[in-house]
Structure formats: C-alpha cells, structure tokens
Amino acid sequence: MVGPGTRQRPATTSTKGSCARIGAMTPPLAGLHVVECASFVAGPTGGMTLAQLGADVIRIDPLGGGPDHERWPVAASGSSYYWSSLNKGKRSVAVDMRADEGRELVLALVTAPGADRGVLVDNVVGRRWMSYDALAARRPDLIHLRVQGHADGRPAVDYTVNAEVGLPGITGPEEGGAPVNHVLPAWDLITGLSVSTGVLAALHDRNRTGRGARIELALADVALAGVANLGWLSEAAERGSERPRHGNHVYGSFGVDFACRDGERVMVVALTEGQWAALCAVTGTREVFDALEVALDADLTRESDRYRLRETIAAILRPWFLARDFPQVREELDAARVLWGSYRGMTDVVAAHRRGTHPVLADVALPGGGQAITARSPLRWNGEHGEPGRAPQLGRDTARVLAEVLGLSDAEIGRLAGAGVIGAGDRA
Amino acid sequence: MVGPGTRQRPATTSTKGSCARIGAMTPPLAGLHVVECASFVAGPTGGMTLAQLGADVIRIDPLGGGPDHERWPVAASGSSYYWSSLNKGKRSVAVDMRADEGRELVLALVTAPGADRGVLVDNVVGRRWMSYDALAARRPDLIHLRVQGHADGRPAVDYTVNAEVGLPGITGPEEGGAPVNHVLPAWDLITGLSVSTGVLAALHDRNRTGRGARIELALADVALAGVANLGWLSEAAERGSERPRHGNHVYGSFGVDFACRDGERVMVVALTEGQWAALCAVTGTREVFDALEVALDADLTRESDRYRLRETIAAILRPWFLARDFPQVREELDAARVLWGSYRGMTDVVAAHRRGTHPVLADVALPGGGQAITARSPLRWNGEHGEPGRAPQLGRDTARVLAEVLGLSDAEIGRLAGAGVIGAGDRA
C-alpha cells in the first residue's frame, strides 16, 4: 500500500532534471507537473507540447509499454521513431496497473499535493479506478483532461473521424471516384494542441479560483468543429449537395500546382490582390487577364472570380512554368514575391535539415542506439525554439519519480521492484 | 491623439457583455482580455479558441475588413460563412490603421494596463509601428504572439507548407502520379491551437514572474515539426527514399476502406490486438488468417505484420463487405465492437446535425440575415461544450470597446467617427 503513511518526504515542486531552458530563459511552464496516461497521437502530443514549454510531464505506462510503444516507423535498432518522438522530454514511469499496489501508485502520483501538481491527461477507456470521480475524491481541485474517440465513449481514430466529416470525398482529382484519405493524422494533432490549450486554461482558472476541472475532448468533435468552423457545413447545407472535387486547386481562391520543364512541381497561391498582381507580372500575363476580364465579365482582383475561373487561369499560366526548369522558376517567383512552395519529398526535407536550414528540427539520440530526427517546439520565445527534449526510455524515471513525488524510500522502491509492481531495472 | 491624457476612466478588467457561460459554470478564461489583429485561419482560430473558453477577444480590423473578410464560402445573403465562423464570440473593432490616430488607438488597446490585459495575437507583416519592440516600450510585460509563414519572414500558407513537407507525394492511390493536396488546411488549424497554447503558457508565466513574452510561430515550422514528431523524417532518412503511396491504407498498421454491396463505404481500422480479433470474428475469417500466418510466417496479432500484409488482408476481407448492404454492415460491425467509421458527405453531416446528433455543432444567426452552422468548443467542461459565441459584425463593438478599455468619452468617439478614423456606423 502506498499512501500518506509511506511518504518520507513531502511532495515538492522540484523541477530537477526535467526542465530544459529555452535559450537563456527559464521556460514558461517551469515548475508545473503533469501526469500523462495516454497512447497514440493526440494525448502524447498534448503532453509533449507542455514538456517542450518547460513542464515536467510524467508519462505512466504499463510494464512493457502501452499499445503504441512499438508503433511504426521503427528504427533498425528496434526503437519506435514514433513513440520516441512523441514522448520526448517526458519522464517515463512504468507500473503494473493490474496490481492493486500499481494502481495505488498511479492514483498517488496523479493526486499528489501541490499547487503545481494535480494535472492529468489521459485517453483511458474503462478503468473505473481512474475515473474523474475516483480521482477527485482524493484531490478535489484535480484538472483531468480525457481524450476520447466519440463523446459517447465509442472508439474512433483519426482515419475514421476524417471519413465521417466528409473530407475524403472532396480530396483528389477524380470526380465521382473513390474517397481519398489524408495521410497526416491531422485531427490527432489538432486534438493534441487542444489538450495543451485545455489544460492551461483550466490551470489559469484554478490558480485564480481554486477550482479543478473535469474536461473531455472527443476526436470526433474536434473534426466536426474543424469543418464547421471553416464554414463548410454551412455551405453544404445551403448548396444541398457535396462540394465538387477540386484536385489540387485551393478552395475559394486561386492556388494550384504547376509542373516545371524538368518535372519538378510548385504550388502557387494568390489569395490577395497583391499576390495576384505579382503572379501576373512575373508570368507576363497582365494583358491577357485584362482582356479576359472584359471577355468574361470578371474582376480577377476579386478572390471569388479567381476561384470561379481557376481552370482558365491555370491553363493560361501553365506554359510559363513548362518553359522553365525549377531553379529558374524558383528564382523568378522569389524575385517577383509570388506566394509559392515547392513539392519536396521527405528525403529532400532531411537533406535540407542536414544542411542546417531548418532550426525547428533536431537530432536526438535514441536510448537503444541510433539517432532520430525530431522537432523542437515550433513556438519561438525571443527567437529560440528551445531544446527538443531527451528521447524517453520506458520506465527509466520510475524510481526517481516515486522518490521525488511520493517520498518513497529506496527500500520501499526495492520492494515494489522485487514484487514486479514496477520494473526491476528501473532503479535510477 | 489618444493617450493617457484623453482617458476618462481607467482600464478595467470588466467582462461585461462578452463572457458566455459554459453550462452553469463561469468559463475558465473569464476576465482575460486578448487583442487579435490577424487574418485567414491560424490566428483567428487561436483567438476563437480563447473566446470560447471565456476570454474577451477584441479583434481589430481595418475599416472595410481585412483580406479575409469576404472569403469563401459566402452565404446567399453575402456574409462570409468563413469569416463569421472563425471570428464568432469576439468583439469587432474597425479602425483606419493608415491614420496616425487609428494606429494610436490600436497601440493603446494592445498595451492598456491591467493584469488581465496586454495580450496580442497577430499575423502582421511589415507594420513597424506594431513591432514587439514598439509595443513593449509601452507595456514591457506584453505577451505578443505573432503568426508567420516562414520563420525568416517569407510568406507561406497551408497549401505551400504542406507541399514543402512531402505529404502530397504520399497521398492517394497512384504510385508515381501527381501529388495530391489535402483539402483541410490542417497546418493552419494546428497553428491556431498552438497560438492558444502559447498565449496561455506565457500568461501562466507572467502571472508568476511578471515577465512578458515575445513569441513567434511560423506555419512552416508547425508543418516540419508535425511530420518530424510522427517519426516520418527519421524513417525517410533511414530508408533513403520516399515512403510508397498507400492509397487509403493506414500507415504502419491495418486500416483501409471497404465498399458495401450498396456502394456505401466504410473505413475499418485494427490498431490493437483486440480490434483485430473483433474484425476477424465478425467476418468469420479467423481460420483463414490462422492458416495464412502459418503459410506466410506471420503473426497478425502484431501491428507490423498486419501492415506488411495489408493488401492480402484487405483482399480476404473485401467479399464480406461486398455481400452486405451498409445498414447490415453497420449493425454487425457495431455488435462485434470493430473500430470503423462511415464515409459521409458533408450534407450527411448536416442532416445528422438537423436530427440533433452532434451537440458540438450549433446554428448561429448571421448579422446580414440567415444562419450558419458552426461549432462550440470541442472541449467539454463538466460535460458541456458551452455556447458557440455570437457571429461578429465588422466594427460593431468599436465604440463600446474604446469607451470601456480606453475610457474615451462619447464626444471623443463621435469625433473619431466623424474624422473617419473609426467607422461612422459603429456607435454602440
């Protein structure tokens, strides 16, 4: 039994060993402690975000790891690039949650006293012993944010909710063709940043009022809100039918990809009047479009008319790109201040990273050997991204965290390891 | 000149008229005031998120609106569903920022005193008078979060950064075909939630230390970090070539779409051993896969083997779906607790909303007439999404905000309106 009686030191708000700096600055969330019991993308992304801002995020996994511990992509050394990257900068605690003593350790870590503790992010389904009510009975001002699939408890993942909100049916070139799934788990990532937002909003409130918070966040709701907030459901309701597929055209504006003479492709966008003027100027098509406006009764300085005539505009511009190799296209577009981007492969991104052109990216050593390319926080404070955070190793910090947060003695930690409640090799 | 000399009342932390409730609860950010000078998706999404959590978000636009004021989709009444939805719950102030007096009003609103003021979100390019240094000279503890395209100041939008991180090249079915852009501005939305996270982290810090914050956030960095954090750049570096296109298969696991007899499609996913067992059970393929494991030396309880054999698994399962209409598929998959979702169109989502099945969605009246379908916050506090927030009307709150925050008199506000510095029709 782990409880007040076994505590030898009071819980502290120490940040030792856990708080990286951002440049010369103490990070904004230094001193905050968060417990994370979450798998896959959304919850861990939320925890990682808080860790990169300076919070001490204690991730608790079952012995042997959760269902995401070996997810692809996996390095030749056997480490999951995925798990290592989404959990970097956190401390890892591994506990047998089927054992009563293990469960008690988890409850004690979550509800440990201290104004900068008592924050839990999870995506737990079913475990009644970890319900908000059970936890709040021990610490009434707990902030508990639970990530769900559907709000009613039914499971869902990014790829199922994306299908359910209608995006695959309007993706890709083929009118009437099969749906095209996105490859980026976009809703997971948006949910992850909603987790960090929700936790910090609740903390702001608790610091002023003393109130805790019971917060739930369903992936399916994030996706519904996402398409609704862009106005797309309103449009479908007014139109009464699905938006036609647009291929690579940007909806509601002018933007599309062009192939260069050497086969490279560029994405060119003209949202504003200035961007449109730059594009006309560099391609020498000003007079063509002036005449077209007269012929078609259009005003191409208006985004809506550029959208309506997108195929015509693209057809007029296409030969300019096909007459030039990519390096020349790049030079001319940049000189004219056109808004554009190149289609790169991920190997191209890696090569650019090797040349040092992407300060947001960083190499971190994996505990099992080898290196991973991972990211610092995209938020820059006084120009600095801060450190990416150390790659985690399952259970590495168990003993240290139990001593530091719960005040357990070396003897007690040894007994728990011997009993298999925590990993035997976890001693710090 | 608007300055201390013209203030008749001190700035207050009043929340009158701006703070909705979440169920019976005062929302967590009640009392916080944020100024937003941002267009398009990312910045406004950040502000909307803070507003839905209870902050008074004062959006400042140029007279006549910013470049996004009439963006598609647009209602028959002329209102932009897009602008209305992304800016709901905010107060709208319209000011002539080409006029010195207008600029001074903006600076005064951003740097007004009060512990719950002095927070600015923008995506401004170029305006030197709105630089961090100019603002911090007036209020050293200012929290300023600036959204950028690229970190070096070059412009970028969702569709250009998405091309630059390599996703269109691995989207869709066609090996070697043209890139397929996503239609969701996913990076914009992720950046928007990063804005709310960054602001709240800085506020947490300022409340403890008194420090302000200069934060920058580039869309391009968000995209690079997104793919890096999933381990995909590490994989590309190790592989030395691009990941092959997968069509609708989920990367690294088993998940793909199936057509039913009636042409409806479902997305079926088996990430975990339990989900895989459920899928085998309902389709009656347990023995087939047992035999296949022997024949191919595979262990299909392992995610990596399900991924490797995804085409084979899909081919074995496909006839089961083709032999059943969608209603029967739905019933059987649900009964077996398979993880799946249906491919819906947005008109289907609208129909479901009309039946009241999506509490996160809400109808709001547009100022120009008509209604929009928009969203409440997906974060549920004690089970409640809270109100979506009122649709904005450009400049509607100008007079009230100037009186409340800067203490301007009716006479002074009348003079500014007469001089065209603020909209003449804006008087509250």
Tab-separated table of C-alpha atoms in Angstrom, chain B residues 8-245:
chain	number	residue	atom	x	y	z
B	8	GLN	CA	-11.516	59.491	-18.615
B	9	ARG	CA	-11.838	56.154	-16.884
B	10	PRO	CA	-9.053	53.752	-16.030
B	11	ALA	CA	-8.886	50.487	-17.908
B	12	THR	CA	-10.761	47.785	-16.084
B	13	THR	CA	-10.907	44.040	-16.220
B	14	SER	CA	-14.634	44.145	-16.810
B	15	THR	CA	-16.061	41.312	-18.842
B	16	LYS	CA	-19.465	42.814	-19.367
B	17	GLY	CA	-21.260	41.724	-22.471
B	18	SER	CA	-18.539	39.375	-23.574
B	19	CYS	CA	-18.353	36.375	-21.327
B	20	ALA	CA	-20.640	33.452	-22.109
B	21	ARG	CA	-21.107	30.680	-19.596
B	22	ILE	CA	-20.318	27.009	-20.054
B	23	GLY	CA	-23.373	25.329	-18.642
B	24	ALA	CA	-23.744	26.714	-15.122
B	25	MET	CA	-20.047	27.475	-14.932
B	26	THR	CA	-18.124	30.704	-15.298
B	27	PRO	CA	-15.700	29.801	-18.069
B	28	PRO	CA	-12.027	29.261	-17.251
B	29	LEU	CA	-10.723	32.334	-19.068
B	30	ALA	CA	-13.364	34.758	-17.778
B	31	GLY	CA	-11.769	38.126	-17.129
B	32	LEU	CA	-8.947	37.702	-19.643
B	33	HIS	CA	-8.739	40.238	-22.485
B	34	VAL	CA	-6.911	39.453	-25.712
B	35	VAL	CA	-6.407	41.666	-28.757
B	36	GLU	CA	-6.284	39.948	-32.134
B	37	CYS	CA	-5.066	41.555	-35.362
B	38	ALA	CA	-4.967	38.522	-37.599
B	39	SER	CA	-6.442	37.270	-40.828
B	40	PHE	CA	-7.095	33.948	-42.540
B	41	VAL	CA	-7.244	30.762	-40.460
B	42	ALA	CA	-4.475	30.295	-37.916
B	43	GLY	CA	-4.529	33.486	-35.836
B	44	PRO	CA	-8.333	33.774	-35.868
B	45	THR	CA	-8.639	30.112	-34.817
B	46	GLY	CA	-6.396	30.829	-31.846
B	47	GLY	CA	-8.488	33.838	-30.850
B	48	MET	CA	-11.755	31.957	-31.321
B	49	THR	CA	-10.482	29.149	-29.135
B	50	LEU	CA	-9.650	31.594	-26.336
B	51	ALA	CA	-13.027	33.314	-26.763
B	52	GLN	CA	-14.884	30.023	-26.464
B	53	LEU	CA	-13.061	29.398	-23.185
B	54	GLY	CA	-14.344	32.716	-21.863
B	55	ALA	CA	-11.780	35.325	-22.879
B	56	ASP	CA	-12.901	38.707	-24.179
B	57	VAL	CA	-11.204	38.695	-27.568
B	58	ILE	CA	-11.122	42.080	-29.237
B	59	ARG	CA	-10.473	41.645	-32.939
B	60	ILE	CA	-9.200	44.758	-34.669
B	61	ASP	CA	-9.686	45.067	-38.425
B	62	PRO	CA	-9.077	47.838	-40.903
B	63	LEU	CA	-12.167	49.770	-41.948
B	64	GLY	CA	-13.971	47.640	-44.515
B	65	GLY	CA	-12.369	44.471	-43.198
B	66	GLY	CA	-9.128	42.591	-43.676
B	67	PRO	CA	-8.209	40.436	-46.660
B	68	ASP	CA	-10.250	37.532	-45.296
B	69	HIS	CA	-13.490	39.392	-44.663
B	70	GLU	CA	-15.305	38.049	-47.708
B	71	ARG	CA	-13.637	34.665	-48.041
B	72	TRP	CA	-15.499	31.657	-49.346
B	73	PRO	CA	-17.790	30.041	-48.547
B	74	VAL	CA	-20.153	33.011	-48.687
B	75	ALA	CA	-23.868	32.856	-47.839
B	76	ALA	CA	-26.558	33.938	-50.299
B	77	SER	CA	-27.008	36.957	-48.018
B	78	GLY	CA	-23.426	37.975	-48.739
B	79	SER	CA	-21.941	37.159	-45.334
B	80	SER	CA	-18.816	35.036	-45.362
B	81	TYR	CA	-19.560	31.800	-43.549
B	82	TYR	CA	-15.810	31.502	-43.117
B	83	TRP	CA	-15.187	34.890	-41.526
B	84	SER	CA	-18.334	34.733	-39.407
B	85	SER	CA	-17.475	31.324	-38.082
B	86	LEU	CA	-13.789	31.818	-37.328
B	87	ASN	CA	-14.444	35.134	-35.586
B	88	LYS	CA	-17.529	34.295	-33.584
B	89	GLY	CA	-17.560	35.111	-29.917
B	90	LYS	CA	-15.146	38.004	-30.463
B	91	ARG	CA	-15.797	41.714	-30.281
B	92	SER	CA	-15.081	43.539	-33.512
B	93	VAL	CA	-13.307	46.870	-33.677
B	94	ALA	CA	-12.694	48.578	-37.030
B	95	VAL	CA	-10.063	51.294	-37.276
B	96	ASP	CA	-8.314	53.133	-40.082
B	97	MET	CA	-4.774	51.928	-39.491
B	98	ARG	CA	-3.357	54.180	-42.200
B	99	ALA	CA	-4.250	57.148	-39.983
B	100	ASP	CA	-1.929	58.100	-37.141
B	101	GLU	CA	-4.862	58.390	-34.776
B	102	GLY	CA	-6.071	54.937	-35.798
B	103	ARG	CA	-2.664	53.430	-35.154
B	104	GLU	CA	-2.558	55.107	-31.786
B	105	LEU	CA	-5.927	53.563	-30.914
B	106	VAL	CA	-4.584	50.115	-31.789
B	107	LEU	CA	-1.435	50.618	-29.723
B	108	ALA	CA	-3.465	51.887	-26.796
B	109	LEU	CA	-5.837	48.898	-26.917
B	110	VAL	CA	-2.950	46.420	-27.087
B	111	THR	CA	-0.976	47.981	-24.249
B	112	ALA	CA	-3.835	49.027	-21.958
B	113	PRO	CA	-2.929	48.400	-18.320
B	114	GLY	CA	-4.321	45.575	-16.206
B	115	ALA	CA	-3.041	42.136	-15.236
B	116	ASP	CA	-5.644	40.547	-17.495
B	117	ARG	CA	-4.794	42.715	-20.495
B	118	GLY	CA	-1.676	43.168	-22.581
B	119	VAL	CA	-2.033	40.069	-24.750
B	120	LEU	CA	-1.777	40.389	-28.544
B	121	VAL	CA	-2.116	37.784	-31.279
B	122	ASP	CA	-1.326	38.958	-34.795
B	123	ASN	CA	-0.025	37.831	-38.162
B	124	VAL	CA	1.107	41.264	-39.190
B	125	VAL	CA	3.848	41.625	-41.782
B	126	GLY	CA	5.745	44.844	-42.173
B	127	ARG	CA	3.934	47.339	-39.935
B	128	ARG	CA	6.928	48.590	-37.982
B	129	TRP	CA	4.684	50.616	-35.683
B	130	MET	CA	3.214	47.301	-34.447
B	131	SER	CA	6.530	45.566	-33.801
B	132	TYR	CA	7.145	43.884	-30.476
B	133	ASP	CA	9.750	46.486	-29.579
B	134	ALA	CA	7.387	49.376	-30.249
B	135	LEU	CA	4.666	47.719	-28.192
B	136	ALA	CA	6.891	46.559	-25.335
B	137	ALA	CA	8.210	50.102	-24.987
B	138	ARG	CA	4.706	50.999	-23.849
B	139	ARG	CA	4.000	47.845	-21.883
B	140	PRO	CA	7.106	45.808	-21.012
B	141	ASP	CA	5.138	42.790	-19.809
B	142	LEU	CA	3.250	42.483	-23.077
B	143	ILE	CA	2.551	38.979	-24.350
B	144	HIS	CA	2.883	39.159	-28.114
B	145	LEU	CA	2.384	36.098	-30.278
B	146	ARG	CA	2.999	36.622	-33.972
B	147	VAL	CA	1.965	34.035	-36.551
B	148	GLN	CA	4.250	33.916	-39.579
B	149	GLY	CA	4.547	31.992	-42.841
B	150	HIS	CA	8.207	31.065	-42.712
B	151	ALA	CA	10.309	31.913	-39.669
B	152	ASP	CA	12.508	34.176	-41.783
B	153	GLY	CA	9.526	36.306	-42.733
B	154	ARG	CA	8.850	34.877	-46.198
B	155	PRO	CA	5.155	34.324	-46.778
B	156	ALA	CA	3.637	30.851	-46.723
B	157	VAL	CA	0.162	29.378	-46.484
B	158	ASP	CA	-1.104	25.964	-45.548
B	159	TYR	CA	-1.024	24.646	-49.098
B	160	THR	CA	2.561	25.736	-49.743
B	161	VAL	CA	3.979	24.377	-46.482
B	162	ASN	CA	2.123	21.119	-46.965
B	163	ALA	CA	3.818	20.692	-50.336
B	164	GLU	CA	7.152	21.538	-48.732
B	165	VAL	CA	6.968	18.769	-46.107
B	166	GLY	CA	6.252	16.000	-48.568
B	167	LEU	CA	2.700	14.909	-47.802
B	168	PRO	CA	1.074	15.375	-51.249
B	169	GLY	CA	3.618	12.966	-52.723
B	170	ILE	CA	2.454	10.110	-50.473
B	171	THR	CA	-1.268	10.854	-50.611
B	172	GLY	CA	-3.671	8.979	-52.855
B	173	PRO	CA	-3.582	5.726	-54.729
B	174	GLU	CA	-1.425	6.408	-57.744
B	175	GLU	CA	2.173	5.275	-57.464
B	176	GLY	CA	4.288	7.755	-59.357
B	177	GLY	CA	1.336	10.014	-60.052
B	178	ALA	CA	0.941	13.710	-59.425
B	179	PRO	CA	0.922	14.970	-55.852
B	180	VAL	CA	-2.459	15.118	-54.115
B	181	ASN	CA	-3.014	18.159	-51.910
B	182	HIS	CA	-5.073	17.818	-48.766
B	183	VAL	CA	-8.227	19.950	-48.726
B	184	LEU	CA	-8.254	20.579	-44.987
B	185	PRO	CA	-5.917	23.443	-44.030
B	186	ALA	CA	-4.620	21.169	-41.320
B	187	TRP	CA	-1.465	23.135	-40.569
B	188	ASP	CA	-3.499	26.295	-40.145
B	189	LEU	CA	-5.720	24.624	-37.562
B	190	ILE	CA	-2.757	23.090	-35.715
B	191	THR	CA	-1.090	26.506	-35.724
B	192	GLY	CA	-4.300	28.048	-34.372
B	193	LEU	CA	-4.329	25.710	-31.379
B	194	SER	CA	-0.604	26.330	-30.933
B	195	VAL	CA	-1.460	30.025	-30.666
B	196	SER	CA	-3.898	29.422	-27.816
B	197	THR	CA	-1.379	27.121	-26.133
B	198	GLY	CA	1.441	29.644	-26.451
B	199	VAL	CA	-0.630	32.548	-25.157
B	200	LEU	CA	-1.801	30.592	-22.127
B	201	ALA	CA	1.701	29.328	-21.351
B	202	ALA	CA	3.012	32.888	-21.475
B	203	LEU	CA	0.165	34.063	-19.279
B	204	HIS	CA	0.910	31.337	-16.738
B	205	ASP	CA	4.482	32.592	-16.654
B	206	ARG	CA	3.567	36.274	-16.466
B	207	ASN	CA	1.159	35.644	-13.611
B	208	ARG	CA	4.039	34.129	-11.605
B	209	THR	CA	7.057	36.113	-12.677
B	210	GLY	CA	5.738	39.323	-14.185
B	211	ARG	CA	7.620	38.623	-17.404
B	212	GLY	CA	6.083	39.357	-20.757
B	213	ALA	CA	6.805	37.278	-23.842
B	214	ARG	CA	7.808	37.748	-27.440
B	215	ILE	CA	6.635	34.631	-29.227
B	216	GLU	CA	6.768	33.829	-32.911
B	217	LEU	CA	5.175	30.856	-34.609
B	218	ALA	CA	5.762	30.000	-38.255
B	219	LEU	CA	3.301	27.843	-40.165
B	220	ALA	CA	6.257	26.210	-41.937
B	221	ASP	CA	7.778	25.216	-38.585
B	222	VAL	CA	4.486	23.759	-37.402
B	223	ALA	CA	4.401	21.563	-40.506
B	224	LEU	CA	8.036	20.476	-40.188
B	225	ALA	CA	7.520	19.672	-36.521
B	226	GLY	CA	4.317	17.772	-37.318
B	227	VAL	CA	5.930	15.307	-39.699
B	228	ALA	CA	9.108	15.066	-37.606
B	229	ASN	CA	7.183	14.299	-34.426
B	230	LEU	CA	5.454	11.364	-36.129
B	231	GLY	CA	8.870	9.895	-36.896
B	232	TRP	CA	8.411	10.255	-40.637
B	233	LEU	CA	11.568	12.254	-41.301
B	234	SER	CA	13.597	9.710	-39.348
B	235	GLU	CA	12.111	6.984	-41.489
B	236	ALA	CA	12.885	8.858	-44.718
B	237	ALA	CA	16.456	9.400	-43.521
B	238	GLU	CA	16.889	5.700	-42.726
B	239	ARG	CA	15.135	4.471	-45.864
B	240	GLY	CA	16.817	6.976	-48.152
B	241	SER	CA	13.756	7.114	-50.356
B	242	GLU	CA	10.167	8.274	-50.125
B	243	ARG	CA	7.544	6.152	-48.457
B	244	PRO	CA	5.450	4.473	-51.192
B	245	ARG	CA	1.890	5.671	-51.593
